[in-house]
XYZ file of C-alpha atoms in Angstrom:
772
model
C 0.063 0.156 0.046
C 1.590 3.434 -1.031
C 2.592 5.688 1.857
C 0.660 9.219 1.969
C 3.806 10.922 1.203
C 3.945 8.781 -2.238
C 0.489 9.813 -2.933
C 1.119 13.447 -2.535
C 4.546 13.188 -4.738
C 2.391 11.107 -7.496
C -0.421 13.953 -7.407
C 1.198 16.480 -9.563
C 0.468 14.477 -12.747
C -3.404 14.704 -12.178
C -4.190 16.023 -8.630
C -2.731 18.612 -6.693
C -4.438 17.656 -3.507
C -5.838 15.182 -1.629
C -9.611 15.038 -1.890
C -11.726 15.082 1.031
C -13.519 11.984 1.236
C -16.850 12.184 -1.595
C -14.886 15.317 -3.084
C -14.971 15.578 -6.795
C -11.369 15.528 -8.439
C -10.042 18.635 -9.629
C -7.953 17.658 -12.752
C -4.930 19.870 -13.466
C -4.804 21.586 -17.152
C -1.184 21.579 -18.611
C 0.039 24.847 -19.957
C 3.654 24.412 -21.246
C 5.416 23.023 -18.019
C 2.570 24.848 -15.653
C -0.982 23.709 -15.201
C -4.131 25.491 -14.060
C -7.477 24.519 -12.735
C -11.237 24.578 -14.174
C -12.325 25.385 -10.607
C -11.098 26.031 -7.027
C -9.839 23.349 -4.922
C -12.681 21.751 -2.520
C -10.414 21.275 0.261
C -8.948 18.484 1.717
C -6.699 17.323 4.143
C -4.102 19.649 3.248
C -5.735 22.392 1.502
C -8.746 24.886 2.405
C -11.629 25.582 -0.479
C -11.457 28.550 -2.257
C -14.021 31.184 -3.248
C -15.399 30.998 -6.797
C -15.785 34.044 -9.222
C -19.278 35.611 -9.003
C -22.064 34.647 -11.296
C -23.194 37.188 -13.560
C -26.535 36.123 -14.155
C -28.384 39.288 -15.186
C -27.601 38.842 -18.994
C -29.159 38.248 -22.217
C -28.411 34.914 -23.711
C -26.058 36.754 -26.431
C -24.123 38.279 -23.494
C -24.100 35.007 -21.731
C -22.417 33.445 -24.502
C -19.635 36.117 -24.190
C -17.019 36.713 -21.297
C -18.668 39.094 -18.684
C -17.351 42.286 -19.195
C -16.327 43.059 -15.386
C -14.764 46.212 -13.905
C -16.438 48.436 -16.132
C -18.825 51.627 -15.574
C -21.517 49.733 -16.330
C -20.714 46.175 -14.814
C -23.259 46.338 -12.166
C -26.000 45.448 -14.364
C -24.695 41.798 -14.677
C -24.936 41.436 -10.859
C -27.933 42.219 -9.700
C -31.680 42.170 -10.689
C -31.430 46.038 -11.685
C -28.182 48.095 -11.118
C -26.255 50.533 -9.171
C -26.151 54.048 -10.945
C -23.938 54.252 -14.087
C -22.282 57.463 -14.453
C -21.774 58.207 -18.467
C -21.139 61.909 -17.643
C -22.925 64.383 -18.277
C -25.498 61.816 -17.571
C -25.861 59.123 -15.016
C -28.649 56.105 -15.148
C -30.103 53.683 -13.059
C -31.984 50.552 -13.828
C -34.932 50.340 -10.826
C -37.875 48.338 -10.517
C -40.233 51.383 -11.686
C -38.180 52.190 -14.558
C -35.004 53.671 -15.981
C -33.666 56.537 -14.191
C -31.896 59.635 -16.076
C -30.344 62.624 -14.444
C -27.639 65.258 -14.684
C -25.445 65.185 -11.357
C -24.423 68.092 -9.708
C -21.713 68.850 -7.521
C -21.633 68.558 -3.387
C -18.366 68.318 -1.084
C -17.994 66.241 1.987
C -15.186 66.898 4.535
C -13.502 65.876 7.777
C -11.405 67.295 10.473
C -8.774 64.664 9.899
C -8.148 66.090 6.197
C -10.711 63.620 4.363
C -12.362 65.542 1.289
C -14.304 64.111 -1.660
C -16.100 66.023 -4.285
C -19.244 64.061 -5.305
C -21.576 64.243 -8.246
C -24.374 61.553 -7.105
C -26.830 60.184 -9.597
C -30.396 61.531 -8.969
C -33.301 61.008 -11.187
C -34.344 64.067 -13.002
C -37.068 61.639 -14.717
C -37.771 58.125 -14.723
C -38.758 56.481 -18.225
C -41.593 53.586 -17.502
C -42.579 51.548 -20.536
C -46.290 50.606 -20.715
C -45.328 47.033 -18.656
C -43.860 46.059 -15.530
C -40.215 45.382 -16.191
C -39.015 42.052 -14.371
C -35.342 42.679 -14.576
C -32.616 44.539 -16.002
C -30.150 42.891 -18.365
C -26.967 43.350 -20.188
C -28.158 43.210 -23.686
C -24.842 44.477 -25.548
C -21.950 46.917 -25.338
C -19.436 48.795 -27.227
C -16.152 50.169 -25.813
C -17.979 53.072 -23.971
C -21.514 52.422 -24.389
C -23.878 49.926 -23.063
C -27.597 48.830 -23.992
C -29.713 47.351 -21.030
C -32.820 45.161 -21.613
C -35.843 45.414 -19.068
C -38.048 42.738 -20.491
C -41.555 41.984 -18.627
C -44.796 40.467 -19.577
C -43.434 39.276 -22.841
C -42.309 42.862 -24.076
C -39.461 44.598 -24.311
C -37.722 47.518 -23.334
C -34.133 48.644 -24.155
C -31.913 51.704 -23.241
C -28.740 52.652 -24.461
C -26.338 55.041 -22.758
C -23.162 56.496 -24.218
C -20.264 57.592 -22.310
C -19.755 61.455 -22.599
C -22.945 61.745 -24.637
C -26.075 64.068 -23.568
C -28.418 61.566 -25.476
C -29.777 58.169 -24.598
C -31.762 55.951 -26.954
C -34.782 53.592 -26.663
C -36.553 50.981 -28.128
C -39.732 49.200 -27.079
C -42.923 47.349 -28.451
C -44.998 48.853 -26.343
C -47.714 51.383 -27.186
C -46.640 54.240 -25.016
C -43.913 55.287 -22.281
C -44.437 57.513 -19.389
C -41.720 59.991 -18.069
C -42.380 60.536 -14.413
C -40.592 63.807 -13.475
C -38.900 64.513 -10.111
C -40.456 68.192 -9.621
C -43.120 70.208 -11.523
C -41.761 70.617 -14.922
C -41.381 74.177 -16.819
C -42.583 73.346 -20.315
C -41.208 75.035 -23.522
C -42.366 74.861 -27.418
C -42.189 71.574 -29.211
C -39.939 71.045 -31.728
C -41.153 71.602 -35.314
C -44.280 69.553 -35.102
C -42.365 66.360 -34.194
C -43.477 64.173 -31.236
C -41.347 65.674 -28.782
C -41.147 68.364 -26.300
C -38.597 70.375 -24.289
C -39.198 70.994 -20.704
C -36.907 71.882 -17.763
C -37.147 69.703 -14.124
C -35.271 71.464 -11.219
C -33.420 73.959 -13.479
C -32.249 71.253 -15.929
C -33.505 71.608 -19.479
C -34.272 68.257 -21.043
C -35.794 67.133 -24.728
C -37.717 63.882 -25.617
C -37.849 62.951 -29.244
C -40.483 60.766 -30.192
C -41.097 58.974 -33.750
C -42.862 60.515 -36.424
C -46.495 59.919 -36.157
C -45.932 59.713 -32.423
C -47.810 62.243 -29.592
C -46.845 63.722 -26.178
C -49.285 64.469 -23.766
C -48.946 66.282 -20.376
C -50.700 64.017 -17.940
C -49.542 66.549 -15.315
C -46.977 68.847 -14.300
C -44.756 65.654 -13.441
C -45.949 63.023 -15.928
C -45.090 63.281 -19.731
C -46.776 60.485 -22.003
C -45.567 59.522 -25.203
C -47.512 57.680 -27.482
C -45.831 55.461 -30.154
C -47.270 54.726 -33.473
C -47.283 50.650 -34.449
C -43.886 49.741 -35.843
C -42.257 52.843 -34.495
C -41.388 52.248 -30.853
C -38.264 54.456 -30.498
C -37.434 57.671 -28.881
C -34.470 59.468 -27.509
C -33.819 61.830 -24.416
C -31.504 64.530 -24.402
C -30.064 66.621 -21.552
C -29.696 70.117 -22.971
C -27.019 72.608 -22.055
C -29.705 75.448 -22.356
C -32.923 76.135 -24.452
C -31.658 78.531 -26.813
C -33.305 78.505 -30.304
C -29.957 77.586 -31.815
C -29.251 74.725 -29.105
C -32.868 73.138 -29.904
C -32.161 72.846 -33.354
C -28.678 71.271 -33.381
C -30.125 68.853 -30.788
C -33.069 68.076 -33.153
C -30.734 67.486 -35.874
C -29.183 64.485 -34.182
C -31.858 63.234 -32.220
C -32.421 60.389 -34.437
C -29.076 59.133 -35.075
C -29.055 56.495 -32.384
C -25.922 55.018 -31.409
C -25.544 51.197 -31.764
C -21.745 50.881 -31.288
C -18.812 52.227 -29.928
C -15.066 51.357 -31.105
C -11.526 52.397 -30.072
C -8.595 51.514 -32.014
C -5.133 52.455 -31.494
C -1.801 52.731 -33.577
C 1.821 53.191 -32.329
C 3.592 55.217 -34.652
C 7.431 53.960 -33.858
C 9.223 56.487 -35.805
C 7.423 59.319 -34.041
C 6.906 57.840 -31.005
C 2.908 58.794 -30.452
C -0.032 56.934 -30.130
C -3.038 57.769 -32.255
C -6.246 56.537 -31.313
C -9.467 56.666 -33.199
C -12.947 56.795 -31.619
C -15.492 55.432 -33.866
C -19.297 55.715 -33.416
C -22.019 53.525 -35.398
C -25.311 54.668 -36.055
C -28.868 53.593 -36.959
C -30.708 56.361 -38.678
C -34.193 55.932 -37.057
C -35.766 58.879 -39.067
C -34.971 61.656 -41.504
C -31.737 60.055 -42.696
C -29.826 61.311 -39.596
C -26.694 59.528 -39.319
C -24.107 61.988 -37.377
C -24.654 61.403 -33.331
C -23.943 64.579 -31.073
C -21.596 63.355 -28.550
C -19.460 64.903 -25.747
C -15.617 64.829 -25.058
C -14.008 64.435 -21.729
C -11.225 66.596 -20.577
C -8.778 63.568 -21.467
C -10.019 63.583 -25.083
C -9.918 67.406 -25.929
C -7.243 68.648 -23.965
C -4.233 69.195 -26.082
C -5.812 68.132 -28.883
C -7.118 69.479 -32.429
C -10.220 68.136 -33.061
C -12.209 69.527 -36.144
C -15.811 70.833 -35.162
C -15.016 70.551 -31.117
C -17.641 73.012 -29.465
C -16.881 75.076 -26.395
C -20.436 74.610 -25.446
C -21.313 71.757 -23.091
C -21.238 70.623 -19.478
C -19.766 70.731 -16.053
C -19.025 67.003 -14.741
C -17.005 65.618 -12.021
C -14.449 64.874 -14.366
C -14.192 68.817 -15.704
C -15.943 70.036 -18.649
C -17.653 67.924 -21.338
C -17.621 69.349 -24.846
C -19.914 68.702 -27.687
C -18.842 67.502 -30.972
C -21.133 66.442 -33.899
C -19.152 63.473 -35.346
C -19.105 59.792 -36.098
C -15.165 59.593 -35.558
C -12.468 61.518 -34.049
C -8.886 61.112 -33.057
C -6.518 61.887 -30.479
C -2.714 61.794 -30.242
C -0.447 61.440 -27.518
C 3.362 61.124 -27.125
C 4.768 58.159 -25.932
C 7.680 59.351 -23.594
C 9.319 56.019 -23.428
C 10.503 53.624 -20.784
C 13.231 51.400 -20.416
C 13.275 47.899 -17.918
C 16.525 48.868 -16.210
C 19.018 51.480 -15.884
C 22.964 51.548 -16.195
C 25.209 51.073 -13.801
C 26.445 53.576 -11.149
C 30.354 54.049 -11.053
C 31.757 53.196 -7.949
C 32.659 56.704 -6.937
C 28.960 57.812 -7.802
C 27.237 55.692 -5.548
C 28.378 52.085 -7.174
C 30.165 50.908 -4.004
C 27.389 51.624 -1.363
C 24.759 49.713 -3.961
C 27.382 46.992 -3.523
C 27.086 47.271 0.304
C 23.324 47.327 0.686
C 22.831 44.768 -1.930
C 24.042 41.765 -0.079
C 21.661 42.687 3.040
C 18.575 43.152 0.945
C 19.665 39.578 -0.933
C 19.724 38.096 2.179
C 16.407 39.269 3.461
C 14.672 38.746 0.422
C 13.562 35.126 1.199
C 11.311 36.282 3.709
C 9.999 39.517 1.722
C 7.564 37.498 -0.367
C 3.834 37.786 1.207
C 4.687 40.008 4.039
C 1.292 40.368 4.684
C -0.471 37.500 2.815
C 0.337 34.792 0.584
C -1.922 35.504 -2.421
C -1.222 37.216 -5.643
C -0.900 40.801 -4.346
C 1.459 40.415 -2.030
C 3.467 37.675 -3.744
C 3.296 40.021 -6.652
C 5.082 43.045 -4.832
C 7.613 40.349 -3.633
C 8.326 39.705 -7.186
C 8.673 43.005 -7.856
C 11.008 44.042 -5.290
C 13.128 41.006 -6.161
C 13.214 41.826 -9.972
C 14.207 45.452 -9.281
C 17.276 44.109 -7.154
C 17.688 41.608 -9.604
C 18.507 44.161 -12.371
C 20.476 46.379 -10.173
C 22.845 43.395 -9.206
C 23.207 42.383 -12.954
C 24.079 45.925 -13.950
C 26.605 46.532 -10.975
C 28.477 43.256 -11.869
C 27.129 41.452 -8.872
C 26.457 38.318 -10.886
C 25.940 36.119 -8.108
C 23.254 38.015 -6.307
C 21.416 38.648 -9.660
C 21.433 35.060 -10.295
C 20.021 33.994 -6.797
C 17.610 36.485 -7.204
C 16.817 35.179 -10.497
C 16.043 31.496 -9.363
C 14.349 33.055 -6.144
C 11.523 34.604 -8.483
C 11.561 31.497 -10.758
C 11.092 29.541 -7.596
C 7.810 31.541 -6.779
C 6.239 31.353 -10.367
C 6.934 27.515 -10.064
C 4.901 27.363 -6.829
C 1.991 28.988 -8.528
C 2.522 27.764 -12.005
C 3.099 24.432 -11.867
C -0.377 23.565 -10.601
C 1.177 21.143 -8.059
C 0.757 23.212 -4.898
C -2.571 22.497 -3.179
C -2.807 25.933 -1.725
C -1.080 28.408 -4.516
C -2.332 28.229 -7.812
C -4.487 29.718 -10.669
C -7.933 28.913 -12.019
C -9.247 29.784 -15.928
C -12.957 30.062 -14.952
C -14.846 29.723 -18.340
C -18.401 30.355 -16.853
C -17.133 34.043 -16.146
C -14.232 34.480 -18.389
C -11.392 34.974 -16.290
C -8.277 33.578 -14.566
C -8.143 34.022 -10.869
C -5.360 33.122 -8.490
C -5.430 31.411 -5.017
C -5.341 32.402 -2.353
C -7.323 35.275 -3.386
C -6.869 38.825 -1.500
C -8.962 42.108 -1.478
C -11.877 40.335 -3.657
C -9.931 39.276 -6.196
C -12.051 36.310 -6.870
C -15.396 36.862 -5.230
C -15.341 40.232 -6.452
C -13.065 40.065 -9.503
C -11.162 43.271 -8.228
C -7.847 44.631 -8.770
C -6.677 41.934 -11.264
C -4.607 44.792 -13.235
C -3.020 45.236 -9.910
C -2.131 41.853 -8.688
C -1.199 40.738 -12.418
C 0.825 43.769 -13.081
C 3.511 42.429 -10.844
C 3.565 39.049 -12.105
C 3.871 40.185 -15.770
C 6.399 42.766 -15.212
C 8.485 40.459 -13.354
C 8.193 37.779 -15.874
C 9.407 40.341 -18.519
C 12.311 40.500 -16.522
C 12.939 37.102 -16.480
C 12.341 36.865 -20.109
C 15.003 39.541 -21.326
C 17.700 37.604 -19.145
C 16.547 34.044 -20.130
C 14.159 34.036 -23.286
C 13.806 30.003 -23.239
C 12.105 30.553 -19.646
C 9.145 32.332 -21.812
C 8.606 29.963 -24.441
C 5.171 28.527 -24.476
C 6.385 25.167 -23.983
C 8.072 26.393 -20.573
C 6.339 29.196 -18.198
C 5.117 31.199 -21.071
C 1.787 30.146 -21.801
C 1.089 30.651 -17.862
C 2.031 34.064 -18.003
C -0.265 34.715 -20.902
C -3.108 33.490 -18.976
C -2.545 36.413 -16.743
C -2.010 38.814 -19.876
C -5.500 37.762 -21.395
C -6.999 38.090 -18.103
C -6.409 42.104 -18.126
C -5.533 42.629 -21.737
C -7.230 40.715 -24.444
C -7.698 43.137 -27.160
C -10.364 41.180 -29.271
C -14.213 41.597 -29.039
C -16.886 39.152 -28.086
C -14.764 36.159 -27.179
C -15.860 33.488 -24.500
C -12.950 33.279 -23.077
C -12.004 36.711 -21.713
C -13.606 40.224 -22.047
C -12.085 43.210 -24.158
C -9.598 45.277 -22.271
C -11.320 43.754 -18.837
C -9.944 46.929 -16.474
C -9.713 49.610 -19.056
C -11.842 52.290 -19.891
C -10.915 53.637 -23.493
C -13.152 56.681 -23.012
C -12.010 57.868 -19.727
C -8.405 56.747 -20.605
C -7.971 54.747 -17.178
C -8.378 51.681 -15.526
C -11.222 50.629 -12.987
C -10.550 48.198 -10.096
C -13.840 47.167 -8.857
C -14.922 43.842 -10.778
C -18.828 44.278 -10.067
C -18.892 47.759 -8.967
C -21.779 47.156 -6.757
C -21.579 50.582 -4.945
C -23.788 53.942 -5.086
C -20.697 55.753 -6.666
C -20.175 53.594 -9.516
C -16.565 51.867 -10.051
C -13.532 53.148 -8.754
C -9.428 53.295 -8.857
C -7.357 54.064 -6.061
C -3.758 53.105 -6.853
C -3.020 54.472 -10.704
C 0.347 53.971 -10.408
C 0.035 49.961 -10.229
C -2.264 50.263 -13.009
C 0.752 51.865 -14.887
C 2.976 48.992 -13.940
C 0.756 46.444 -15.553
C 0.914 48.302 -18.624
C 4.533 48.579 -18.578
C 4.668 44.956 -17.804
C 2.793 44.277 -21.125
C 5.134 46.550 -22.852
C 8.111 44.548 -21.470
C 6.791 41.027 -22.109
C 5.954 41.975 -25.709
C 9.081 43.036 -26.540
C 11.102 40.436 -24.774
C 9.051 37.756 -26.369
C 8.753 39.236 -29.805
C 4.924 39.741 -29.569
C 4.986 43.227 -31.249
C 1.108 43.620 -31.052
C 0.972 42.934 -27.318
C 3.744 45.145 -26.804
C 2.158 48.230 -28.970
C -1.157 47.356 -26.938
C 0.993 47.933 -23.787
C 2.165 51.235 -25.366
C -1.391 52.357 -26.036
C -2.673 51.383 -22.330
C 0.511 52.956 -20.817
C 0.613 55.997 -22.735
C -3.340 56.576 -22.364
C -3.579 55.919 -18.612
C -0.588 58.080 -17.561
C -2.394 61.027 -19.785
C -5.512 60.529 -17.439
C -3.770 60.207 -14.406
C -2.143 63.703 -15.225
C -5.850 64.781 -15.770
C -7.880 63.068 -13.280
C -5.377 62.087 -10.286
C -2.992 65.021 -10.031
C -5.162 67.563 -12.105
C -1.793 69.084 -13.719
C -3.515 71.089 -16.090
C -6.078 72.638 -13.561
C -9.345 71.590 -15.262
C -10.858 69.428 -13.239
C -10.442 69.848 -9.242
C -13.187 72.280 -7.909
C -11.776 75.295 -6.434
C -13.251 74.069 -2.993
C -11.443 70.937 -3.057
C -8.226 72.500 -1.876
C -5.959 68.809 -2.114
C -3.074 68.309 -4.313
C -4.274 65.114 -5.693
C -7.158 62.384 -5.892
C -6.146 59.275 -4.186
C -9.297 57.887 -5.523
C -11.299 58.291 -8.556
C -14.818 57.036 -8.460
C -17.676 57.166 -11.223
C -19.168 60.139 -9.421
C -16.498 61.459 -7.327
C -12.633 62.094 -6.278
C -11.464 61.754 -3.019
C -8.493 62.404 -0.754
C -8.917 59.361 1.140
C -7.983 55.376 0.885
C -9.728 52.231 1.674
C -7.529 51.419 4.843
C -6.489 54.837 6.577
C -6.620 58.629 6.213
C -2.907 59.096 6.964
C -1.817 61.375 4.441
C 1.620 59.961 3.848
C -0.481 56.706 2.539
C -3.313 58.627 1.030
C -0.660 60.446 -1.327
C 1.664 57.430 -1.594
C -0.766 54.997 -2.960
C -0.301 56.858 -6.327
C 3.233 56.500 -6.554
C 4.058 52.623 -5.600
C 5.614 50.846 -7.003
C 8.531 53.158 -8.304
C 10.287 51.070 -11.214
C 12.084 52.481 -14.388
C 8.615 52.753 -15.867
C 7.715 55.654 -13.292
C 9.522 58.628 -14.922
C 5.998 59.923 -15.818
C 5.784 61.314 -12.344
C 8.249 63.573 -12.758
C 6.523 65.453 -15.916
C 6.131 68.829 -13.787
C 8.959 69.326 -10.843
C 6.886 72.066 -9.757
C 3.942 69.856 -9.033
C 6.147 67.180 -7.209
C 7.087 70.097 -4.656
C 3.248 71.112 -4.357
C 2.821 67.383 -3.603
C 5.064 67.711 -0.443
C 3.831 71.121 0.480
C 0.232 69.617 0.468
C 1.545 66.383 2.125
C 2.918 68.395 4.931
C -0.021 70.862 5.477
C -2.513 67.705 5.582
C -0.110 65.663 7.932
C -0.304 68.447 10.498
C -3.836 68.671 10.453
C -4.221 64.992 10.723
C -2.016 65.103 13.834
C -4.082 67.901 15.044
C -7.068 65.803 14.585
C -5.361 63.496 17.100
C -5.519 60.888 14.331
C -3.250 57.480 13.859
C -3.043 54.418 12.380
C -0.352 52.861 14.216
C 2.135 53.079 11.359
C 5.563 54.461 11.534
C 5.775 57.912 11.550
C 7.901 57.906 8.381
C 6.337 55.124 6.598
C 6.906 54.910 2.831
C 9.893 57.338 3.299
C 11.820 55.466 0.653
C 9.055 55.652 -1.793
C 8.770 59.313 -1.189
C 12.694 60.074 -1.482
C 12.688 58.604 -4.845
C 9.485 60.271 -6.088
C 11.500 63.776 -5.271
C 14.668 62.444 -6.771
C 12.427 62.900 -10.358
C 12.476 66.742 -9.351
C 15.392 67.284 -6.827
C 17.925 64.698 -6.287
C 20.134 66.414 -4.279
C 16.975 67.009 -1.695
C 15.892 63.438 -2.110
C 19.142 62.239 -0.765
C 18.864 64.525 2.032
C 15.538 63.352 2.642
C 16.322 59.244 2.424
C 17.253 57.532 5.774
C 18.764 54.276 5.041
C 17.610 53.130 8.622
C 14.173 54.553 7.900
C 10.784 52.646 7.116
C 11.014 50.718 3.667
C 7.812 50.219 1.825
C 7.087 46.165 1.263
C 7.596 46.404 -2.501
C 10.793 48.331 -2.515
C 14.338 47.776 -0.847
C 17.376 50.231 0.867
C 19.113 49.038 -2.341
C 16.557 50.230 -5.046
C 16.086 53.619 -3.102
C 19.638 54.504 -2.791
C 20.410 53.262 -6.549
C 17.430 55.391 -7.665
C 18.043 58.746 -6.099
C 21.924 58.221 -7.001
C 20.975 57.518 -10.493
C 18.484 60.669 -10.747
C 21.842 62.532 -9.422
C 23.937 60.959 -12.285
C 21.495 61.234 -15.044
C 19.348 64.143 -14.278
C 15.492 64.775 -14.437
C 13.567 62.905 -17.023
C 13.468 65.029 -20.571
C 10.292 64.435 -22.485
C 10.840 66.731 -25.414
C 13.198 64.163 -26.848
C 12.031 61.126 -28.201
C 13.242 57.784 -29.977
C 12.358 55.496 -32.740
C 12.266 52.266 -30.861
C 9.785 51.444 -27.815
C 12.231 50.906 -25.034
C 14.136 54.187 -24.432
C 14.386 56.895 -21.950
C 16.237 60.361 -21.847
C 17.468 62.347 -18.826
C 19.178 65.807 -18.661
C 21.311 67.156 -16.039
C 20.986 71.132 -14.834
C 24.441 71.423 -16.447
C 23.020 70.255 -20.127
C 24.340 66.995 -19.960
C 21.862 64.416 -22.061
C 21.667 60.479 -21.256
C 20.140 58.717 -24.113
C 19.331 54.983 -23.042
C 17.746 52.317 -25.238
C 17.177 48.797 -24.783
C 17.248 46.044 -27.545
C 15.680 42.754 -26.703
C 16.162 41.359 -29.748
C 18.807 39.128 -31.095
C 20.484 41.482 -33.853
C 22.084 44.821 -33.327
C 19.621 47.701 -33.065
C 20.520 50.940 -34.386
C 18.468 53.833 -32.641
C 18.020 57.445 -33.593
C 16.814 60.068 -31.288
C 15.029 63.370 -32.025
C 17.720 65.656 -30.938
C 20.337 64.080 -33.337
C 21.750 61.685 -31.130
C 22.220 57.953 -32.252
C 23.300 54.908 -31.086
C 23.909 51.071 -31.924
C 22.652 48.676 -29.282
C 24.080 45.142 -28.600
C 21.596 42.294 -28.747
C 20.142 41.732 -25.084
C 21.688 44.843 -23.881
C 21.111 48.503 -22.661
C 22.694 51.223 -24.928
C 23.878 54.548 -23.374
C 24.749 57.948 -24.968
C 25.781 61.148 -23.373
C 26.142 64.358 -25.207
C 25.971 68.068 -23.987
C 24.729 69.377 -27.318
C 22.009 66.638 -28.124
C 24.064 64.594 -30.180
C 26.436 61.645 -29.042
C 27.327 57.924 -29.747
C 27.113 55.108 -27.885
C 29.343 54.373 -24.707
């Protein structure tokens, strides 16, 4: 009879656990050298049961056949019978038992003595659209890249509502004979629209228009109730929130009221020679009446700031994201500069800090084995350990500490094997085909039960995997460990529509230009994202993984996501251009961005150091975007000082060290003032769990040696970076992940030839130079 140990040893071929008596065997599904499962383990002698991904039953059959689009602004529709508020500024919506609510949010501000403050534009119903039957539920019936259609069936009848981000219009179709608009207050009635079946009215100061089909009829039942009769075969109408009731405005909106938006698609192109990302936004419409095909839409600040968009109007709406400006178009394009990143930086000379790096590195390598999962053993905290080790590995490599670098490489690979092999009863991945996702166990922060934070968690893993692939390309082969990494990539960054396996760009919102963290969005405030910097970390990982594995399509997707998210972070988290934050907010940044608000707060503390620091970490070579505005960096610290004093005066404390994350703050300050950063940093002070003393010192001294990031110079290769000292010495970096020498040209005239699998460096005083 075999022993228990032999049974466990033999389980790796098919089972990863000893199932409890009567439990169903959970077969391992091979992927290269690794393996995953179709469901979490049920629990047994040596393992605990894991939670399952949530069901998303509130979908039409067509949507049930596709992966569930979690982590979007409308995702709550799938997880509850009705929905939470859906914020598609300038208008918000909510499916409720009585019908479909429509409103234009307005601003309110909430504060507390400890420094907490939030600017909220909550949903409220100016009007509720009620079909002539009782809806049974709200179902996700379809979606574009920034539009959604919700079905509210009942008693054998249909009612469909389509909302579009940025648009003042919403579109409706029903097979009923009439619909009723219940108003939140007595309406001020205006003139009708040139004989069409429609009406213009104002509720609580907000003007609205309803546009019915030809042959329809509007009847005011009371001052708070409007009925729209629909002729047979013409069960359609639209509703618009108007910016005003001027005659020209009414004529303009009437010209576009029957161009119903049926789909929205984003397309991107990375222009390598110009180092730019061109993004196309396209609306597909159905002309319901009068041959109208061009919709009237609205652009948020991340889409119009710094752009030349023909026909863009100054007319628009205030919103939590700033000014929404109107545009009559089926298509528009934006262009953003991609400012380059490299996977690692060059060595520090012995007399420029290299000797101390060597001294610090030995201690940090020795402590690294205990730095994995410092607070938990799930995919987030193990991921942070992978990120920390990968940064140390690169420093050891460039500094010539090959033994330390190799030890760190093997340590990273060992942790990948622990989760990827499919032979560990407690650390493994599941590909859930019912929802369409890859989830890791143990779960953390609702990563499975609520589908939260996948881009945060997996970003660390993908970036660390990319660093391994740059050193050991064979490790990343599909028949080795690459197939398992791809499961994480596909979960957060599938660029195909309509698949059953994974949704299109799970976490990313193409219209607002940033990511969302909540999987089910089951909150009255809509979806949210706190740590914008961890989102950037994920997209940097895609760039490096794509470059290291020769996957140009994935690399270019990563460049689009990285460039677009950074642009929106500057807009909505830092307000660098002063077009978003309310004057009364008086905080230097938004630590959290929700569907309807931004706030100076975190999920776990009100300590200003953590409130502000969560949008900095992890500091890696892909974090140079944080140094775009040196004046803002200094104001960041002024704000933190003021808010910390207020926090202390309120008698608040979360029990953390008074210098918590001092290493992260010193590294951030080094992007603007390296000398002050070195004075700030305390080698014996607090170190953030994803960071190390070696990395902090190496980072600051590198900034002293190379100077601030220079975003005015670009290169014709994806992996590059440029820095400039106050004395005018320009450092050009370019990485070549390929097997052949690479010629790189910079826009200031510098050029260099980079050897295969190497980092090239060129320094010049005047902007021209050659490789060193």
